[in-house]
Tab-separated table of C-alpha atoms in Angstrom:
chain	number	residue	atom	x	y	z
A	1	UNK	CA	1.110	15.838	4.645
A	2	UNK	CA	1.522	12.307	2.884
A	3	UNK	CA	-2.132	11.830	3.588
A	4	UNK	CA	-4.562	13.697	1.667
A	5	UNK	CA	-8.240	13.984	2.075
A	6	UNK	CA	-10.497	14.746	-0.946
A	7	UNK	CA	-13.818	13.956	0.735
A	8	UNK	CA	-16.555	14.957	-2.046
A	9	UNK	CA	-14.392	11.779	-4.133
A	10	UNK	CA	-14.242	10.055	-1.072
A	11	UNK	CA	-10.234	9.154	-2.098
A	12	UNK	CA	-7.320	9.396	0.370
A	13	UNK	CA	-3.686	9.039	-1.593
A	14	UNK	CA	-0.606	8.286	0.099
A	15	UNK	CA	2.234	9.935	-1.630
A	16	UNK	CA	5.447	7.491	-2.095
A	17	UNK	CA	7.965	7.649	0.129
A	18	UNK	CA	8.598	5.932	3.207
A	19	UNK	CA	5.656	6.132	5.685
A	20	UNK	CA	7.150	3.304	8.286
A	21	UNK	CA	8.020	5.143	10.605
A	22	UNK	CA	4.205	6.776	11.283
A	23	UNK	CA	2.918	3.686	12.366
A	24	UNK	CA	0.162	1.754	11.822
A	25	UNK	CA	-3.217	2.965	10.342
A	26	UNK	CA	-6.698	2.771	11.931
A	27	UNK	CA	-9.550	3.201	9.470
A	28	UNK	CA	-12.902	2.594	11.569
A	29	UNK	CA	-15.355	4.095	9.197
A	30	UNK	CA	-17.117	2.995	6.289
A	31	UNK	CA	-17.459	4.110	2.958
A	32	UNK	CA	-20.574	3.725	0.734
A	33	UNK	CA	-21.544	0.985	-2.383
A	34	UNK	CA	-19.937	3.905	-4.119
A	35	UNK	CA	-16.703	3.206	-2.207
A	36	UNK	CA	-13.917	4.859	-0.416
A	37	UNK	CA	-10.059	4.733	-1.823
A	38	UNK	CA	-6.995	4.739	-0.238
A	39	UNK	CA	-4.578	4.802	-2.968
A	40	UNK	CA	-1.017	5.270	-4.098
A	41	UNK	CA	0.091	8.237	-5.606
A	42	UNK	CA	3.295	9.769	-7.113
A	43	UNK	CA	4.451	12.455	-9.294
A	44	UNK	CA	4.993	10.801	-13.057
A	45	UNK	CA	3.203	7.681	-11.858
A	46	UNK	CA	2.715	5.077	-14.336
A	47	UNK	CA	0.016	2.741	-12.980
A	48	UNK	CA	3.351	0.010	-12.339
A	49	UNK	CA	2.916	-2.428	-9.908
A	50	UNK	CA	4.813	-1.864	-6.974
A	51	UNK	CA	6.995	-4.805	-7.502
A	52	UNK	CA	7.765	-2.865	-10.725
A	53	UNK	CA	8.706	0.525	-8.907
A	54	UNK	CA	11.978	1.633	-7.786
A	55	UNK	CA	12.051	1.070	-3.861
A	56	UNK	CA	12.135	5.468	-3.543
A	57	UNK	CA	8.733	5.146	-5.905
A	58	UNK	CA	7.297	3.033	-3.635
A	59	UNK	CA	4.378	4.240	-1.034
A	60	UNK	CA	5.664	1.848	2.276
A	61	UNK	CA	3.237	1.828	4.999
A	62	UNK	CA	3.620	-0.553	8.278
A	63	UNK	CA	0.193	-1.319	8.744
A	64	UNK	CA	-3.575	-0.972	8.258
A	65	UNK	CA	-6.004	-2.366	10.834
A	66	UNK	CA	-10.028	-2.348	9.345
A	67	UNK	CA	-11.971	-2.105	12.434
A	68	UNK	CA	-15.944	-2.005	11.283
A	69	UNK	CA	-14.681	-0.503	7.888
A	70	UNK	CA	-16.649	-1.788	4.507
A	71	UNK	CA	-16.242	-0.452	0.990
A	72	UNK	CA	-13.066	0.600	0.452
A	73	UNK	CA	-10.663	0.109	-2.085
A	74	UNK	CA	-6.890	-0.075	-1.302
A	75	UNK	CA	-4.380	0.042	-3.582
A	76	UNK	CA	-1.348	0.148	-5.200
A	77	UNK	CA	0.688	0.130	-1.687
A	78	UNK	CA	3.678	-1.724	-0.258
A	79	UNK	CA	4.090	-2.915	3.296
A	80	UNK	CA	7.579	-4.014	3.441
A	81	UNK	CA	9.159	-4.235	6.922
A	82	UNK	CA	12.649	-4.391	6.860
A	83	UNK	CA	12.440	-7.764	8.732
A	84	UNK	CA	10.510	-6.165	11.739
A	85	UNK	CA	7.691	-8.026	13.633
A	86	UNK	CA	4.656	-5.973	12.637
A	87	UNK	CA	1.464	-8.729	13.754
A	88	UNK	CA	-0.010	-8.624	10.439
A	89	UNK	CA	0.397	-5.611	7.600
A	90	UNK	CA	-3.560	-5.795	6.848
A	91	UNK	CA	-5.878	-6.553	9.566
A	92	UNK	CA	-9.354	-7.250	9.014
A	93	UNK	CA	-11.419	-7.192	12.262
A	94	UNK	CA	-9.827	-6.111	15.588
A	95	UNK	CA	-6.559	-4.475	16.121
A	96	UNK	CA	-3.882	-5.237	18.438
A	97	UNK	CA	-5.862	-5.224	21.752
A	98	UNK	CA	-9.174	-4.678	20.384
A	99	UNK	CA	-12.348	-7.058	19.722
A	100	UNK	CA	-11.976	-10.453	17.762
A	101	UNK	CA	-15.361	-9.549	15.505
A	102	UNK	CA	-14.941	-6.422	13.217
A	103	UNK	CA	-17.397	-6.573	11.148
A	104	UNK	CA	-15.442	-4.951	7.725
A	105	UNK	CA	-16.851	-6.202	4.650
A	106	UNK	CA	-17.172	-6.128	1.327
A	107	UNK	CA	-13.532	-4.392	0.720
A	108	UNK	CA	-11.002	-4.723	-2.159
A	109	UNK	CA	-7.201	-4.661	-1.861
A	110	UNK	CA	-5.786	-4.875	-5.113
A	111	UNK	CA	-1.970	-4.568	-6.398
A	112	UNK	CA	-0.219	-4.305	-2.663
A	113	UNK	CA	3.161	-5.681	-1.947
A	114	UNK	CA	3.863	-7.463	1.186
A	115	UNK	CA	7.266	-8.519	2.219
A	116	UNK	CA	10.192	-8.809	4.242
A	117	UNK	CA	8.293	-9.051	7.675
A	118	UNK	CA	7.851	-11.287	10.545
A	119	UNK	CA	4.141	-11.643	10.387
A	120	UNK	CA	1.075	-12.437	8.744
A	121	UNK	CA	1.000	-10.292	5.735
A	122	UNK	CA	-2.935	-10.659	5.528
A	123	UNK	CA	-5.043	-11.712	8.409
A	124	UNK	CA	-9.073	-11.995	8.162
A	125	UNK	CA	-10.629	-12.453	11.584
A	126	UNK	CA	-14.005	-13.588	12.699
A	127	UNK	CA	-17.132	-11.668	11.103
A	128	UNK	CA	-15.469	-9.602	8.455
A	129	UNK	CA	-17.352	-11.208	4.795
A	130	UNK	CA	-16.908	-10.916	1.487
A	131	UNK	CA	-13.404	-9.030	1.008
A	132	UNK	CA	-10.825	-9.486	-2.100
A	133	UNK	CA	-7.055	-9.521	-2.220
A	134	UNK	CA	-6.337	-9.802	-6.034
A	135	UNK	CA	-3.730	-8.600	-7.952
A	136	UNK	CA	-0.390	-8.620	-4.875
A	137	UNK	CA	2.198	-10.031	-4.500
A	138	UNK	CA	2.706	-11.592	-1.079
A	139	UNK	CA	6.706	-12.735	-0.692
A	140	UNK	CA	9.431	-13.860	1.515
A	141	UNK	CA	8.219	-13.468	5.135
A	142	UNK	CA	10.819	-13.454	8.041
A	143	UNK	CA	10.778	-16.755	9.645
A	144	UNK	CA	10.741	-15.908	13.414
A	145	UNK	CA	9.839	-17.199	16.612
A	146	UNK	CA	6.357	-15.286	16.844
A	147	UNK	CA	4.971	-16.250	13.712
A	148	UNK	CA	4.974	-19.097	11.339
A	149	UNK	CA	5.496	-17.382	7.945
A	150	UNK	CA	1.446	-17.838	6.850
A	151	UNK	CA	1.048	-15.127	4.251
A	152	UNK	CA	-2.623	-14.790	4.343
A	153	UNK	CA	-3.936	-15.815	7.459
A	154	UNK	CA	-7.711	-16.489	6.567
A	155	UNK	CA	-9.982	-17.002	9.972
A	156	UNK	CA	-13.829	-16.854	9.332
A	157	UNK	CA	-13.960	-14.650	6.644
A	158	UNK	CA	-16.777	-15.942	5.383
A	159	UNK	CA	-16.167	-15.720	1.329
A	160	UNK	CA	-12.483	-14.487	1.203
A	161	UNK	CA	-11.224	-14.258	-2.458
A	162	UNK	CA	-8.355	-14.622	-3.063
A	163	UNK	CA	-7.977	-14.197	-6.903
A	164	UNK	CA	-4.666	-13.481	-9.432
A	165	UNK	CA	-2.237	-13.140	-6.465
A	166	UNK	CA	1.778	-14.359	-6.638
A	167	UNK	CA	2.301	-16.272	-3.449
A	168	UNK	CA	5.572	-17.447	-2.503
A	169	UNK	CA	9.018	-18.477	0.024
A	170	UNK	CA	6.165	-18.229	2.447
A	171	UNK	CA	6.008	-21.623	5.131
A	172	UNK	CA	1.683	-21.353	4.548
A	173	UNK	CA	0.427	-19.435	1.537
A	174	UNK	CA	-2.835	-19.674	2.741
């Protein structure tokens, strides 16, 4: 499997490699102040930024909804898709169908690469505080019909950081 479990760490790696085609993620379950990981992993890996990997080096998921998830820590992944309308890549609070409040908090998603999709890359809905997107690179949405190409779409977070990101080719940053 891609997706490994190591629960005494409390880490989940996805392997690169594409991933697309699985679907979207569901994590509904919280971690501890000691944190949960779900983090990129390859053979020979560097620590390179995605945008610095080789597109086969790359771990490419379509999308994570956080649906009353708090302290994790996601990184190192790229949610690139193709040009496809995917909603949003990162979801914070409800999924597609499910309740506006979420009530995830206090997560960190650091050194992701978004692109190439009609959608918001990041969206924060209503009752889902104090999360961080540092480190990414959010780039060159699809501009559609559905969307407007807003990059991080930040609702009522409350205290959203965004800190250290490259923004850009995107109609709304945030």
């Amino acid at each position: 499997s891609a997706i490994e479990a190591n629960p005494g760490a409390h880490v989940f790696c996805v392997e690169c490699g594409d991933h697309y085609a699985k679907g979207w993620l569901q994590i509904n379950s919280s971690g501890t102040m000691a944190r949960r990981w779900l983090r990129y992993t390859c053979g020979g890996d560097d620590g390179a930024h995605p945008v610095d990997q080789a597109p086969d080096r790359r771990a490419r998921l379509m999308a994570i909804v956080f649906q009353q998830a708090s302290y994790w820590v996601v990184q190192g992944l790229t949610f690139d898709a193709g040009g496809d309308n995917i909603n949003s890549a990162i979801t914070l609070g409800g999924g597609w169908g499910g309740p506006e409040g979420g009530g995830s908090g206090h997560n960190v998603f650091d050194s992701l690469l978004f692109q190439d999709a009609e959608a918001h890359f990041f969206q924060v809905r209503s009752g889902n505080p104090d999360n961080t997107l540092q480190n990414s690179v959010i780039r060159d949405p699809v501009i559609g019909t559905s969307f407007e190409a807003q990059c991080v779409e930040v609702g009522w977070g409350p205290r959203f950081h965004v800190v250290n990101n490259e923004i850009y080719n995107c109609q709304k940053g945030v």
